[in-house]
């Protein structure tokens, strides 16, 4: 009896399960239901993974069966135009000057560039300004070849003495003409060296002998040929001074006595002056010159000695 109840109970459970499965799934066979279930699962996975591609390609929805229209891409909004910049009322600063090219720029003669007080001079270490261009060498600069020519007026005096008591000593003074011709070179700017030829003449209407004035025209002259040095403290300026030393000659001739003195000896001269530029190499100016000579003449019976000296004011032309 118990066995029959157990069997009837198992049969009721199986029938209950079969009826419940038929209500939930349907009356199809189990293999067909499994296939449809698998298709439904894979379709849902495809929609979840790529919903956009399905709609874009026009795939029908598994739920509604309708084909979705492809979605058009969203058009990005156009950027708004930026407002124009505000116009400045202030003037723009001038552009900076181009840097100088010292290698290609030609040298231009001109006055030196003056620096403001407290600033470094142009071209000095630490200065931002380039050095001012220099003039061509030799222009307005005392260097190189030296040639001076001078002509002026002089006032000189002479003393003629001898060892003869019968002839006596005499002196005379007067005005005359002075000339200069100097030729040389410049070993360093501002210092000229060379040969100097200078002379001075004098004429007088009387002479003095034994503290007495003797009427009668007397003429004389002296000259110097020697080595000179002319110094320019500033080679670009005209102030100069110098001197010369060399052999000298002397001449004295009283016209009423018939005696002529001609001797040789040594002499020296000194000068100072100023020259003004009139060209790149030429300058004109004036000079004051002092000259002194001592000469001697020996004859068979008498020995003469003459001292001459004078000052001249000359107009000079210089190529230097």
PDB file of C-alpha atoms in Angstrom:
ATOM      1  CA  UNK A   1       0.000   0.000   0.000  1.00  0.00           C
ATOM      2  CA  UNK A   2       2.785   2.383   0.839  1.00  0.00           C
ATOM      3  CA  UNK A   3       4.525   1.559  -2.411  1.00  0.00           C
ATOM      4  CA  UNK A   4       1.495   2.459  -4.441  1.00  0.00           C
ATOM      5  CA  UNK A   5       1.220   5.827  -2.678  1.00  0.00           C
ATOM      6  CA  UNK A   6       4.833   6.684  -3.378  1.00  0.00           C
ATOM      7  CA  UNK A   7       4.449   5.828  -7.075  1.00  0.00           C
ATOM      8  CA  UNK A   8       1.268   7.894  -7.377  1.00  0.00           C
ATOM      9  CA  UNK A   9       2.985  10.827  -5.683  1.00  0.00           C
ATOM     10  CA  UNK A  10       5.960  10.751  -8.150  1.00  0.00           C
ATOM     11  CA  UNK A  11       3.532  10.575 -11.070  1.00  0.00           C
ATOM     12  CA  UNK A  12       1.657  13.662  -9.841  1.00  0.00           C
ATOM     13  CA  UNK A  13       4.941  15.661  -9.542  1.00  0.00           C
ATOM     14  CA  UNK A  14       6.033  14.815 -13.086  1.00  0.00           C
ATOM     15  CA  UNK A  15       2.697  15.784 -14.524  1.00  0.00           C
ATOM     16  CA  UNK A  16       2.747  19.099 -12.626  1.00  0.00           C
ATOM     17  CA  UNK A  17       6.179  19.969 -13.959  1.00  0.00           C
ATOM     18  CA  UNK A  18       5.172  19.108 -17.551  1.00  0.00           C
ATOM     19  CA  UNK A  19       2.102  21.306 -17.388  1.00  0.00           C
ATOM     20  CA  UNK A  20       4.080  24.269 -15.987  1.00  0.00           C
ATOM     21  CA  UNK A  21       6.737  24.026 -18.706  1.00  0.00           C
ATOM     22  CA  UNK A  22       4.047  23.944 -21.418  1.00  0.00           C
ATOM     23  CA  UNK A  23       2.401  27.080 -20.041  1.00  0.00           C
ATOM     24  CA  UNK A  24       5.627  29.102 -19.891  1.00  0.00           C
ATOM     25  CA  UNK A  25       7.312  28.058 -23.138  1.00  0.00           C
ATOM     26  CA  UNK A  26       4.584  26.800 -25.355  1.00  0.00           C
ATOM     27  CA  UNK A  27       3.694  23.626 -26.962  1.00  0.00           C
ATOM     28  CA  UNK A  28       6.707  23.422 -29.370  1.00  0.00           C
ATOM     29  CA  UNK A  29       9.184  20.673 -29.199  1.00  0.00           C
ATOM     30  CA  UNK A  30      12.089  21.117 -26.824  1.00  0.00           C
ATOM     31  CA  UNK A  31      14.806  21.281 -29.607  1.00  0.00           C
ATOM     32  CA  UNK A  32      12.955  24.051 -31.467  1.00  0.00           C
ATOM     33  CA  UNK A  33      12.544  25.982 -28.262  1.00  0.00           C
ATOM     34  CA  UNK A  34      16.303  25.688 -27.579  1.00  0.00           C
ATOM     35  CA  UNK A  35      17.174  27.012 -31.073  1.00  0.00           C
ATOM     36  CA  UNK A  36      14.886  30.007 -30.743  1.00  0.00           C
ATOM     37  CA  UNK A  37      16.223  30.701 -27.310  1.00  0.00           C
ATOM     38  CA  UNK A  38      19.841  30.699 -28.633  1.00  0.00           C
ATOM     39  CA  UNK A  39      18.962  33.040 -31.544  1.00  0.00           C
ATOM     40  CA  UNK A  40      17.220  35.401 -29.164  1.00  0.00           C
ATOM     41  CA  UNK A  41      20.231  35.462 -26.806  1.00  0.00           C
ATOM     42  CA  UNK A  42      22.737  36.182 -29.617  1.00  0.00           C
ATOM     43  CA  UNK A  43      20.534  38.918 -31.084  1.00  0.00           C
ATOM     44  CA  UNK A  44      20.329  40.632 -27.726  1.00  0.00           C
ATOM     45  CA  UNK A  45      24.127  40.447 -27.355  1.00  0.00           C
ATOM     46  CA  UNK A  46      24.607  42.019 -30.803  1.00  0.00           C
ATOM     47  CA  UNK A  47      22.269  44.883 -30.005  1.00  0.00           C
ATOM     48  CA  UNK A  48      24.032  45.538 -26.695  1.00  0.00           C
ATOM     49  CA  UNK A  49      27.535  45.500 -28.209  1.00  0.00           C
ATOM     50  CA  UNK A  50      26.873  47.546 -31.395  1.00  0.00           C
ATOM     51  CA  UNK A  51      23.576  49.361 -31.253  1.00  0.00           C
ATOM     52  CA  UNK A  52      24.780  52.216 -33.477  1.00  0.00           C
ATOM     53  CA  UNK A  53      26.001  49.943 -36.316  1.00  0.00           C
ATOM     54  CA  UNK A  54      22.702  48.042 -36.375  1.00  0.00           C
ATOM     55  CA  UNK A  55      20.681  51.212 -36.662  1.00  0.00           C
ATOM     56  CA  UNK A  56      23.094  52.760 -39.192  1.00  0.00           C
ATOM     57  CA  UNK A  57      22.953  49.671 -41.451  1.00  0.00           C
ATOM     58  CA  UNK A  58      19.120  49.463 -41.234  1.00  0.00           C
ATOM     59  CA  UNK A  59      18.949  46.157 -39.330  1.00  0.00           C
ATOM     60  CA  UNK A  60      15.364  45.374 -38.229  1.00  0.00           C
ATOM     61  CA  UNK A  61      14.759  45.444 -34.555  1.00  0.00           C
ATOM     62  CA  UNK A  62      14.165  41.973 -33.111  1.00  0.00           C
ATOM     63  CA  UNK A  63      11.494  43.382 -30.815  1.00  0.00           C
ATOM     64  CA  UNK A  64       9.431  45.573 -33.176  1.00  0.00           C
ATOM     65  CA  UNK A  65      10.574  44.308 -36.594  1.00  0.00           C
ATOM     66  CA  UNK A  66      10.995  47.908 -37.898  1.00  0.00           C
ATOM     67  CA  UNK A  67      14.078  49.170 -39.612  1.00  0.00           C
ATOM     68  CA  UNK A  68      15.641  52.202 -37.920  1.00  0.00           C
ATOM     69  CA  UNK A  69      16.766  55.037 -40.157  1.00  0.00           C
ATOM     70  CA  UNK A  70      20.513  55.638 -40.148  1.00  0.00           C
ATOM     71  CA  UNK A  71      21.452  58.360 -37.725  1.00  0.00           C
ATOM     72  CA  UNK A  72      23.062  61.384 -39.339  1.00  0.00           C
ATOM     73  CA  UNK A  73      26.262  62.559 -37.691  1.00  0.00           C
ATOM     74  CA  UNK A  74      25.867  65.558 -35.480  1.00  0.00           C
ATOM     75  CA  UNK A  75      27.204  68.737 -37.087  1.00  0.00           C
ATOM     76  CA  UNK A  76      29.569  70.560 -34.754  1.00  0.00           C
ATOM     77  CA  UNK A  77      28.593  74.149 -34.051  1.00  0.00           C
ATOM     78  CA  UNK A  78      30.559  76.826 -35.938  1.00  0.00           C
ATOM     79  CA  UNK A  79      33.037  78.748 -33.807  1.00  0.00           C
ATOM     80  CA  UNK A  80      31.949  82.247 -33.055  1.00  0.00           C
ATOM     81  CA  UNK A  81      34.069  85.009 -34.599  1.00  0.00           C
ATOM     82  CA  UNK A  82      36.461  86.636 -32.187  1.00  0.00           C
ATOM     83  CA  UNK A  83      35.863  90.338 -31.582  1.00  0.00           C
ATOM     84  CA  UNK A  84      38.391  92.632 -33.360  1.00  0.00           C
ATOM     85  CA  UNK A  85      41.226  93.870 -31.176  1.00  0.00           C
ATOM     86  CA  UNK A  86      40.837  97.289 -29.706  1.00  0.00           C
ATOM     87  CA  UNK A  87      42.671  99.981 -31.626  1.00  0.00           C
ATOM     88  CA  UNK A  88      45.481 101.557 -29.607  1.00  0.00           C
ATOM     89  CA  UNK A  89      45.668 105.312 -29.681  1.00  0.00           C
ATOM     90  CA  UNK A  90      49.350 105.380 -28.689  1.00  0.00           C
ATOM     91  CA  UNK A  91      51.905 105.689 -31.566  1.00  0.00           C
ATOM     92  CA  UNK A  92      54.108 102.680 -32.193  1.00  0.00           C
ATOM     93  CA  UNK A  93      57.784 103.069 -31.219  1.00  0.00           C
ATOM     94  CA  UNK A  94      60.242 103.427 -34.138  1.00  0.00           C
ATOM     95  CA  UNK A  95      61.995 100.234 -35.211  1.00  0.00           C
ATOM     96  CA  UNK A  96      65.531  99.771 -33.818  1.00  0.00           C
ATOM     97  CA  UNK A  97      68.349 100.748 -36.198  1.00  0.00           C
ATOM     98  CA  UNK A  98      70.167  97.873 -37.902  1.00  0.00           C
ATOM     99  CA  UNK A  99      73.470  96.905 -36.280  1.00  0.00           C
ATOM    100  CA  UNK A 100      76.493  98.398 -38.063  1.00  0.00           C
ATOM    101  CA  UNK A 101      78.622  96.071 -40.131  1.00  0.00           C
ATOM    102  CA  UNK A 102      82.191  97.191 -39.451  1.00  0.00           C
ATOM    103  CA  UNK A 103      83.644  94.703 -41.951  1.00  0.00           C
ATOM    104  CA  UNK A 104      81.644  95.911 -44.984  1.00  0.00           C
ATOM    105  CA  UNK A 105      81.012  99.572 -44.089  1.00  0.00           C
ATOM    106  CA  UNK A 106      83.552 101.931 -45.746  1.00  0.00           C
ATOM    107  CA  UNK A 107      85.471 104.323 -43.582  1.00  0.00           C
ATOM    108  CA  UNK A 108      83.936 107.788 -43.800  1.00  0.00           C
ATOM    109  CA  UNK A 109      85.808 110.833 -42.684  1.00  0.00           C
ATOM    110  CA  UNK A 110      83.936 112.919 -40.171  1.00  0.00           C
ATOM    111  CA  UNK A 111      84.076 114.525 -36.754  1.00  0.00           C
ATOM    112  CA  UNK A 112      84.472 112.199 -33.758  1.00  0.00           C
ATOM    113  CA  UNK A 113      81.288 111.019 -32.044  1.00  0.00           C
ATOM    114  CA  UNK A 114      80.779 112.749 -28.710  1.00  0.00           C
ATOM    115  CA  UNK A 115      79.536 110.612 -25.828  1.00  0.00           C
ATOM    116  CA  UNK A 116      77.109 111.955 -23.181  1.00  0.00           C
ATOM    117  CA  UNK A 117      78.594 112.856 -19.801  1.00  0.00           C
ATOM    118  CA  UNK A 118      79.333 109.786 -17.710  1.00  0.00           C
ATOM    119  CA  UNK A 119      79.107 107.384 -20.683  1.00  0.00           C
ATOM    120  CA  UNK A 120      81.940 105.298 -22.034  1.00  0.00           C
ATOM    121  CA  UNK A 121      83.585 106.823 -25.124  1.00  0.00           C
ATOM    122  CA  UNK A 122      82.769 105.068 -28.412  1.00  0.00           C
ATOM    123  CA  UNK A 123      85.014 102.096 -29.086  1.00  0.00           C
ATOM    124  CA  UNK A 124      86.206 101.833 -25.459  1.00  0.00           C
ATOM    125  CA  UNK A 125      85.958  98.462 -23.656  1.00  0.00           C
ATOM    126  CA  UNK A 126      82.445  98.125 -22.249  1.00  0.00           C
ATOM    127  CA  UNK A 127      80.881 100.637 -24.644  1.00  0.00           C
ATOM    128  CA  UNK A 128      78.002  99.582 -26.901  1.00  0.00           C
ATOM    129  CA  UNK A 129      78.858 102.253 -29.470  1.00  0.00           C
ATOM    130  CA  UNK A 130      81.272 101.404 -32.290  1.00  0.00           C
ATOM    131  CA  UNK A 131      84.495 103.311 -32.618  1.00  0.00           C
ATOM    132  CA  UNK A 132      84.184 106.416 -34.842  1.00  0.00           C
ATOM    133  CA  UNK A 133      85.630 105.955 -38.319  1.00  0.00           C
ATOM    134  CA  UNK A 134      89.142 107.206 -38.754  1.00  0.00           C
ATOM    135  CA  UNK A 135      90.279 109.454 -41.523  1.00  0.00           C
ATOM    136  CA  UNK A 136      92.521 108.125 -44.253  1.00  0.00           C
ATOM    137  CA  UNK A 137      96.113 107.914 -43.035  1.00  0.00           C
ATOM    138  CA  UNK A 138      98.054 111.069 -43.812  1.00  0.00           C
ATOM    139  CA  UNK A 139      95.018 113.323 -44.248  1.00  0.00           C
ATOM    140  CA  UNK A 140      95.214 116.381 -41.987  1.00  0.00           C
ATOM    141  CA  UNK A 141      97.994 114.662 -40.051  1.00  0.00           C
ATOM    142  CA  UNK A 142     101.644 115.715 -39.832  1.00  0.00           C
ATOM    143  CA  UNK A 143     103.390 112.587 -41.030  1.00  0.00           C
ATOM    144  CA  UNK A 144     105.282 111.328 -44.078  1.00  0.00           C
ATOM    145  CA  UNK A 145     107.197 113.553 -46.479  1.00  0.00           C
ATOM    146  CA  UNK A 146     108.154 117.018 -45.177  1.00  0.00           C
ATOM    147  CA  UNK A 147     108.786 120.143 -47.283  1.00  0.00           C
ATOM    148  CA  UNK A 148     108.787 123.685 -45.868  1.00  0.00           C
ATOM    149  CA  UNK A 149     109.451 126.887 -47.763  1.00  0.00           C
ATOM    150  CA  UNK A 150     109.643 130.252 -46.057  1.00  0.00           C
ATOM    151  CA  UNK A 151     110.222 133.862 -47.026  1.00  0.00           C
ATOM    152  CA  UNK A 152     110.167 136.923 -44.787  1.00  0.00           C
ATOM    153  CA  UNK A 153     111.850 139.964 -43.340  1.00  0.00           C
ATOM    154  CA  UNK A 154     114.745 139.975 -40.885  1.00  0.00           C
ATOM    155  CA  UNK A 155     116.715 142.327 -38.720  1.00  0.00           C
ATOM    156  CA  UNK A 156     120.318 141.247 -38.024  1.00  0.00           C
ATOM    157  CA  UNK A 157     123.615 142.486 -36.694  1.00  0.00           C
ATOM    158  CA  UNK A 158     127.237 141.545 -37.262  1.00  0.00           C
ATOM    159  CA  UNK A 159     130.558 142.019 -35.487  1.00  0.00           C
ATOM    160  CA  UNK A 160     133.773 141.706 -37.488  1.00  0.00           C
ATOM    161  CA  UNK A 161     137.032 141.483 -35.580  1.00  0.00           C
ATOM    162  CA  UNK A 162     140.649 140.745 -36.495  1.00  0.00           C
ATOM    163  CA  UNK A 163     144.048 140.341 -34.859  1.00  0.00           C
ATOM    164  CA  UNK A 164     145.402 143.408 -36.703  1.00  0.00           C
ATOM    165  CA  UNK A 165     145.453 146.656 -34.738  1.00  0.00           C
ATOM    166  CA  UNK A 166     145.714 148.725 -37.882  1.00  0.00           C
ATOM    167  CA  UNK A 167     142.460 147.425 -39.373  1.00  0.00           C
ATOM    168  CA  UNK A 168     140.381 147.614 -36.195  1.00  0.00           C
ATOM    169  CA  UNK A 169     137.055 145.985 -35.348  1.00  0.00           C
ATOM    170  CA  UNK A 170     133.690 147.200 -36.564  1.00  0.00           C
ATOM    171  CA  UNK A 171     130.017 146.302 -36.277  1.00  0.00           C
ATOM    172  CA  UNK A 172     126.870 147.086 -38.218  1.00  0.00           C
ATOM    173  CA  UNK A 173     123.170 146.188 -38.161  1.00  0.00           C
ATOM    174  CA  UNK A 174     120.253 146.457 -40.510  1.00  0.00           C
ATOM    175  CA  UNK A 175     117.283 144.853 -42.136  1.00  0.00           C
ATOM    176  CA  UNK A 176     117.124 142.376 -44.936  1.00  0.00           C
ATOM    177  CA  UNK A 177     115.455 139.333 -46.408  1.00  0.00           C
ATOM    178  CA  UNK A 178     115.237 135.860 -44.831  1.00  0.00           C
ATOM    179  CA  UNK A 179     114.558 132.566 -46.588  1.00  0.00           C
ATOM    180  CA  UNK A 180     114.168 128.907 -45.557  1.00  0.00           C
ATOM    181  CA  UNK A 181     114.097 125.602 -47.452  1.00  0.00           C
ATOM    182  CA  UNK A 182     113.714 122.480 -45.306  1.00  0.00           C
ATOM    183  CA  UNK A 183     113.377 118.965 -46.645  1.00  0.00           C
ATOM    184  CA  UNK A 184     112.932 115.733 -44.693  1.00  0.00           C
ATOM    185  CA  UNK A 185     110.658 112.984 -43.430  1.00  0.00           C
ATOM    186  CA  UNK A 186     108.631 111.927 -40.379  1.00  0.00           C
ATOM    187  CA  UNK A 187     109.797 108.829 -38.501  1.00  0.00           C
ATOM    188  CA  UNK A 188     106.816 109.155 -36.155  1.00  0.00           C
ATOM    189  CA  UNK A 189     103.715 111.374 -36.454  1.00  0.00           C
ATOM    190  CA  UNK A 190     104.487 114.804 -35.052  1.00  0.00           C
ATOM    191  CA  UNK A 191     108.308 114.655 -35.403  1.00  0.00           C
ATOM    192  CA  UNK A 192     109.973 115.739 -38.659  1.00  0.00           C
ATOM    193  CA  UNK A 193     113.708 115.341 -39.282  1.00  0.00           C
ATOM    194  CA  UNK A 194     115.805 116.416 -42.256  1.00  0.00           C
ATOM    195  CA  UNK A 195     118.125 118.986 -43.822  1.00  0.00           C
ATOM    196  CA  UNK A 196     117.658 122.739 -43.394  1.00  0.00           C
ATOM    197  CA  UNK A 197     118.975 125.544 -45.571  1.00  0.00           C
ATOM    198  CA  UNK A 198     118.404 128.991 -44.088  1.00  0.00           C
ATOM    199  CA  UNK A 199     119.829 132.417 -44.802  1.00  0.00           C
ATOM    200  CA  UNK A 200     119.474 136.041 -43.849  1.00  0.00           C
ATOM    201  CA  UNK A 201     120.828 139.254 -45.357  1.00  0.00           C
ATOM    202  CA  UNK A 202     121.403 142.689 -43.874  1.00  0.00           C
ATOM    203  CA  UNK A 203     122.267 146.153 -45.152  1.00  0.00           C
ATOM    204  CA  UNK A 204     123.336 149.236 -43.269  1.00  0.00           C
ATOM    205  CA  UNK A 205     124.255 152.786 -44.208  1.00  0.00           C
ATOM    206  CA  UNK A 206     126.982 153.042 -41.541  1.00  0.00           C
ATOM    207  CA  UNK A 207     129.202 151.053 -39.256  1.00  0.00           C
ATOM    208  CA  UNK A 208     130.756 151.619 -35.872  1.00  0.00           C
ATOM    209  CA  UNK A 209     134.471 151.354 -35.176  1.00  0.00           C
ATOM    210  CA  UNK A 210     136.271 152.390 -31.965  1.00  0.00           C
ATOM    211  CA  UNK A 211     132.991 153.743 -30.578  1.00  0.00           C
ATOM    212  CA  UNK A 212     132.622 156.008 -33.589  1.00  0.00           C
ATOM    213  CA  UNK A 213     130.033 155.936 -36.363  1.00  0.00           C
ATOM    214  CA  UNK A 214     131.544 155.782 -39.824  1.00  0.00           C
ATOM    215  CA  UNK A 215     129.318 156.633 -42.752  1.00  0.00           C
ATOM    216  CA  UNK A 216     129.303 154.236 -45.619  1.00  0.00           C
ATOM    217  CA  UNK A 217     127.133 151.445 -46.879  1.00  0.00           C
ATOM    218  CA  UNK A 218     127.862 147.980 -45.501  1.00  0.00           C
ATOM    219  CA  UNK A 219     126.265 144.728 -46.612  1.00  0.00           C
ATOM    220  CA  UNK A 220     126.425 141.311 -45.060  1.00  0.00           C
ATOM    221  CA  UNK A 221     124.775 137.934 -44.976  1.00  0.00           C
ATOM    222  CA  UNK A 222     124.922 134.626 -43.184  1.00  0.00           C
ATOM    223  CA  UNK A 223     123.597 131.209 -43.977  1.00  0.00           C
ATOM    224  CA  UNK A 224     123.265 127.760 -42.375  1.00  0.00           C
ATOM    225  CA  UNK A 225     123.111 124.256 -43.821  1.00  0.00           C
ATOM    226  CA  UNK A 226     122.443 121.631 -41.201  1.00  0.00           C
ATOM    227  CA  UNK A 227     120.242 119.026 -39.596  1.00  0.00           C
ATOM    228  CA  UNK A 228     116.835 120.129 -38.269  1.00  0.00           C
ATOM    229  CA  UNK A 229     114.081 118.736 -36.025  1.00  0.00           C
ATOM    230  CA  UNK A 230     110.546 120.128 -36.206  1.00  0.00           C
ATOM    231  CA  UNK A 231     108.119 119.044 -33.468  1.00  0.00           C
ATOM    232  CA  UNK A 232     104.304 119.098 -33.587  1.00  0.00           C
ATOM    233  CA  UNK A 233     102.935 118.378 -30.069  1.00  0.00           C
ATOM    234  CA  UNK A 234      99.572 117.523 -31.634  1.00  0.00           C
ATOM    235  CA  UNK A 235     100.104 115.935 -35.075  1.00  0.00           C
ATOM    236  CA  UNK A 236      96.650 117.081 -36.180  1.00  0.00           C
ATOM    237  CA  UNK A 237      97.258 120.715 -35.194  1.00  0.00           C
ATOM    238  CA  UNK A 238      99.504 123.412 -36.604  1.00  0.00           C
ATOM    239  CA  UNK A 239     101.559 124.534 -33.624  1.00  0.00           C
ATOM    240  CA  UNK A 240     105.223 123.541 -33.999  1.00  0.00           C
ATOM    241  CA  UNK A 241     108.706 124.394 -32.778  1.00  0.00           C
ATOM    242  CA  UNK A 242     112.185 123.167 -33.530  1.00  0.00           C
ATOM    243  CA  UNK A 243     115.797 123.910 -34.198  1.00  0.00           C
ATOM    244  CA  UNK A 244     118.728 123.221 -36.486  1.00  0.00           C
ATOM    245  CA  UNK A 245     122.514 122.896 -36.177  1.00  0.00           C
ATOM    246  CA  UNK A 246     125.105 122.821 -38.949  1.00  0.00           C
ATOM    247  CA  UNK A 247     127.835 124.560 -40.891  1.00  0.00           C
ATOM    248  CA  UNK A 248     127.543 128.275 -41.547  1.00  0.00           C
ATOM    249  CA  UNK A 249     128.965 130.977 -43.763  1.00  0.00           C
ATOM    250  CA  UNK A 250     129.411 134.711 -43.193  1.00  0.00           C
ATOM    251  CA  UNK A 251     129.945 137.692 -45.500  1.00  0.00           C
ATOM    252  CA  UNK A 252     130.744 141.341 -44.666  1.00  0.00           C
ATOM    253  CA  UNK A 253     131.656 144.003 -47.200  1.00  0.00           C
ATOM    254  CA  UNK A 254     132.125 147.731 -46.509  1.00  0.00           C
ATOM    255  CA  UNK A 255     131.776 149.396 -49.905  1.00  0.00           C
ATOM    256  CA  UNK A 256     134.141 152.322 -49.290  1.00  0.00           C
ATOM    257  CA  UNK A 257     137.080 150.305 -47.935  1.00  0.00           C
ATOM    258  CA  UNK A 258     137.375 147.665 -50.631  1.00  0.00           C
ATOM    259  CA  UNK A 259     137.835 144.868 -48.034  1.00  0.00           C
ATOM    260  CA  UNK A 260     135.589 141.823 -48.237  1.00  0.00           C
ATOM    261  CA  UNK A 261     135.273 139.281 -45.479  1.00  0.00           C
ATOM    262  CA  UNK A 262     134.140 135.733 -46.280  1.00  0.00           C
ATOM    263  CA  UNK A 263     134.424 132.993 -43.662  1.00  0.00           C
ATOM    264  CA  UNK A 264     133.014 129.681 -42.560  1.00  0.00           C
ATOM    265  CA  UNK A 265     132.104 128.157 -39.245  1.00  0.00           C
ATOM    266  CA  UNK A 266     129.131 126.782 -37.359  1.00  0.00           C
ATOM    267  CA  UNK A 267     125.630 128.021 -36.747  1.00  0.00           C
ATOM    268  CA  UNK A 268     122.362 127.243 -35.088  1.00  0.00           C
ATOM    269  CA  UNK A 269     118.774 128.412 -35.298  1.00  0.00           C
ATOM    270  CA  UNK A 270     115.483 127.998 -33.440  1.00  0.00           C
ATOM    271  CA  UNK A 271     111.902 128.748 -34.403  1.00  0.00           C
ATOM    272  CA  UNK A 272     108.260 128.497 -33.453  1.00  0.00           C
ATOM    273  CA  UNK A 273     105.120 128.998 -35.488  1.00  0.00           C
ATOM    274  CA  UNK A 274     101.658 127.868 -36.468  1.00  0.00           C
ATOM    275  CA  UNK A 275     100.321 126.363 -39.694  1.00  0.00           C
ATOM    276  CA  UNK A 276      96.698 126.316 -40.855  1.00  0.00           C
ATOM    277  CA  UNK A 277      95.371 123.434 -42.938  1.00  0.00           C
ATOM    278  CA  UNK A 278      94.364 124.428 -46.473  1.00  0.00           C
ATOM    279  CA  UNK A 279      94.275 120.851 -47.843  1.00  0.00           C
ATOM    280  CA  UNK A 280      94.794 117.265 -46.815  1.00  0.00           C
ATOM    281  CA  UNK A 281      98.593 117.718 -46.972  1.00  0.00           C
ATOM    282  CA  UNK A 282      99.211 121.464 -47.421  1.00  0.00           C
ATOM    283  CA  UNK A 283      99.188 124.141 -44.740  1.00  0.00           C
ATOM    284  CA  UNK A 284     100.090 127.819 -44.633  1.00  0.00           C
ATOM    285  CA  UNK A 285     101.265 129.842 -41.668  1.00  0.00           C
ATOM    286  CA  UNK A 286     103.913 131.992 -40.105  1.00  0.00           C
ATOM    287  CA  UNK A 287     107.059 131.460 -38.057  1.00  0.00           C
ATOM    288  CA  UNK A 288     109.451 133.470 -35.926  1.00  0.00           C
ATOM    289  CA  UNK A 289     113.072 132.343 -36.342  1.00  0.00           C
ATOM    290  CA  UNK A 290     116.307 133.172 -34.530  1.00  0.00           C
ATOM    291  CA  UNK A 291     119.674 132.475 -36.175  1.00  0.00           C
ATOM    292  CA  UNK A 292     123.266 132.851 -35.010  1.00  0.00           C
ATOM    293  CA  UNK A 293     126.583 131.992 -36.674  1.00  0.00           C
ATOM    294  CA  UNK A 294     130.274 132.232 -35.857  1.00  0.00           C
ATOM    295  CA  UNK A 295     132.696 132.185 -38.786  1.00  0.00           C
ATOM    296  CA  UNK A 296     136.422 132.682 -39.314  1.00  0.00           C
ATOM    297  CA  UNK A 297     138.735 133.647 -42.164  1.00  0.00           C
ATOM    298  CA  UNK A 298     142.525 133.281 -42.157  1.00  0.00           C
ATOM    299  CA  UNK A 299     144.671 135.183 -44.630  1.00  0.00           C
ATOM    300  CA  UNK A 300     148.430 135.396 -44.926  1.00  0.00           C
ATOM    301  CA  UNK A 301     148.674 138.330 -42.574  1.00  0.00           C
ATOM    302  CA  UNK A 302     145.346 138.717 -40.768  1.00  0.00           C
ATOM    303  CA  UNK A 303     142.849 136.411 -39.043  1.00  0.00           C
ATOM    304  CA  UNK A 304     139.229 137.495 -39.062  1.00  0.00           C
ATOM    305  CA  UNK A 305     136.341 136.330 -36.938  1.00  0.00           C
ATOM    306  CA  UNK A 306     132.716 137.335 -37.456  1.00  0.00           C
ATOM    307  CA  UNK A 307     129.633 136.821 -35.306  1.00  0.00           C
ATOM    308  CA  UNK A 308     126.220 137.347 -36.867  1.00  0.00           C
ATOM    309  CA  UNK A 309     122.746 136.968 -35.438  1.00  0.00           C
ATOM    310  CA  UNK A 310     119.249 138.039 -36.208  1.00  0.00           C
ATOM    311  CA  UNK A 311     115.509 137.463 -35.993  1.00  0.00           C
ATOM    312  CA  UNK A 312     113.116 136.983 -38.891  1.00  0.00           C
ATOM    313  CA  UNK A 313     109.355 136.844 -39.350  1.00  0.00           C
ATOM    314  CA  UNK A 314     108.480 134.583 -42.258  1.00  0.00           C
ATOM    315  CA  UNK A 315     105.482 133.368 -44.179  1.00  0.00           C
ATOM    316  CA  UNK A 316     105.753 129.605 -44.676  1.00  0.00           C
ATOM    317  CA  UNK A 317     104.155 126.966 -46.895  1.00  0.00           C
ATOM    318  CA  UNK A 318     104.311 123.365 -45.669  1.00  0.00           C
ATOM    319  CA  UNK A 319     103.632 120.056 -47.380  1.00  0.00           C
ATOM    320  CA  UNK A 320     103.417 117.480 -44.627  1.00  0.00           C
TER     321      UNK A 320
END
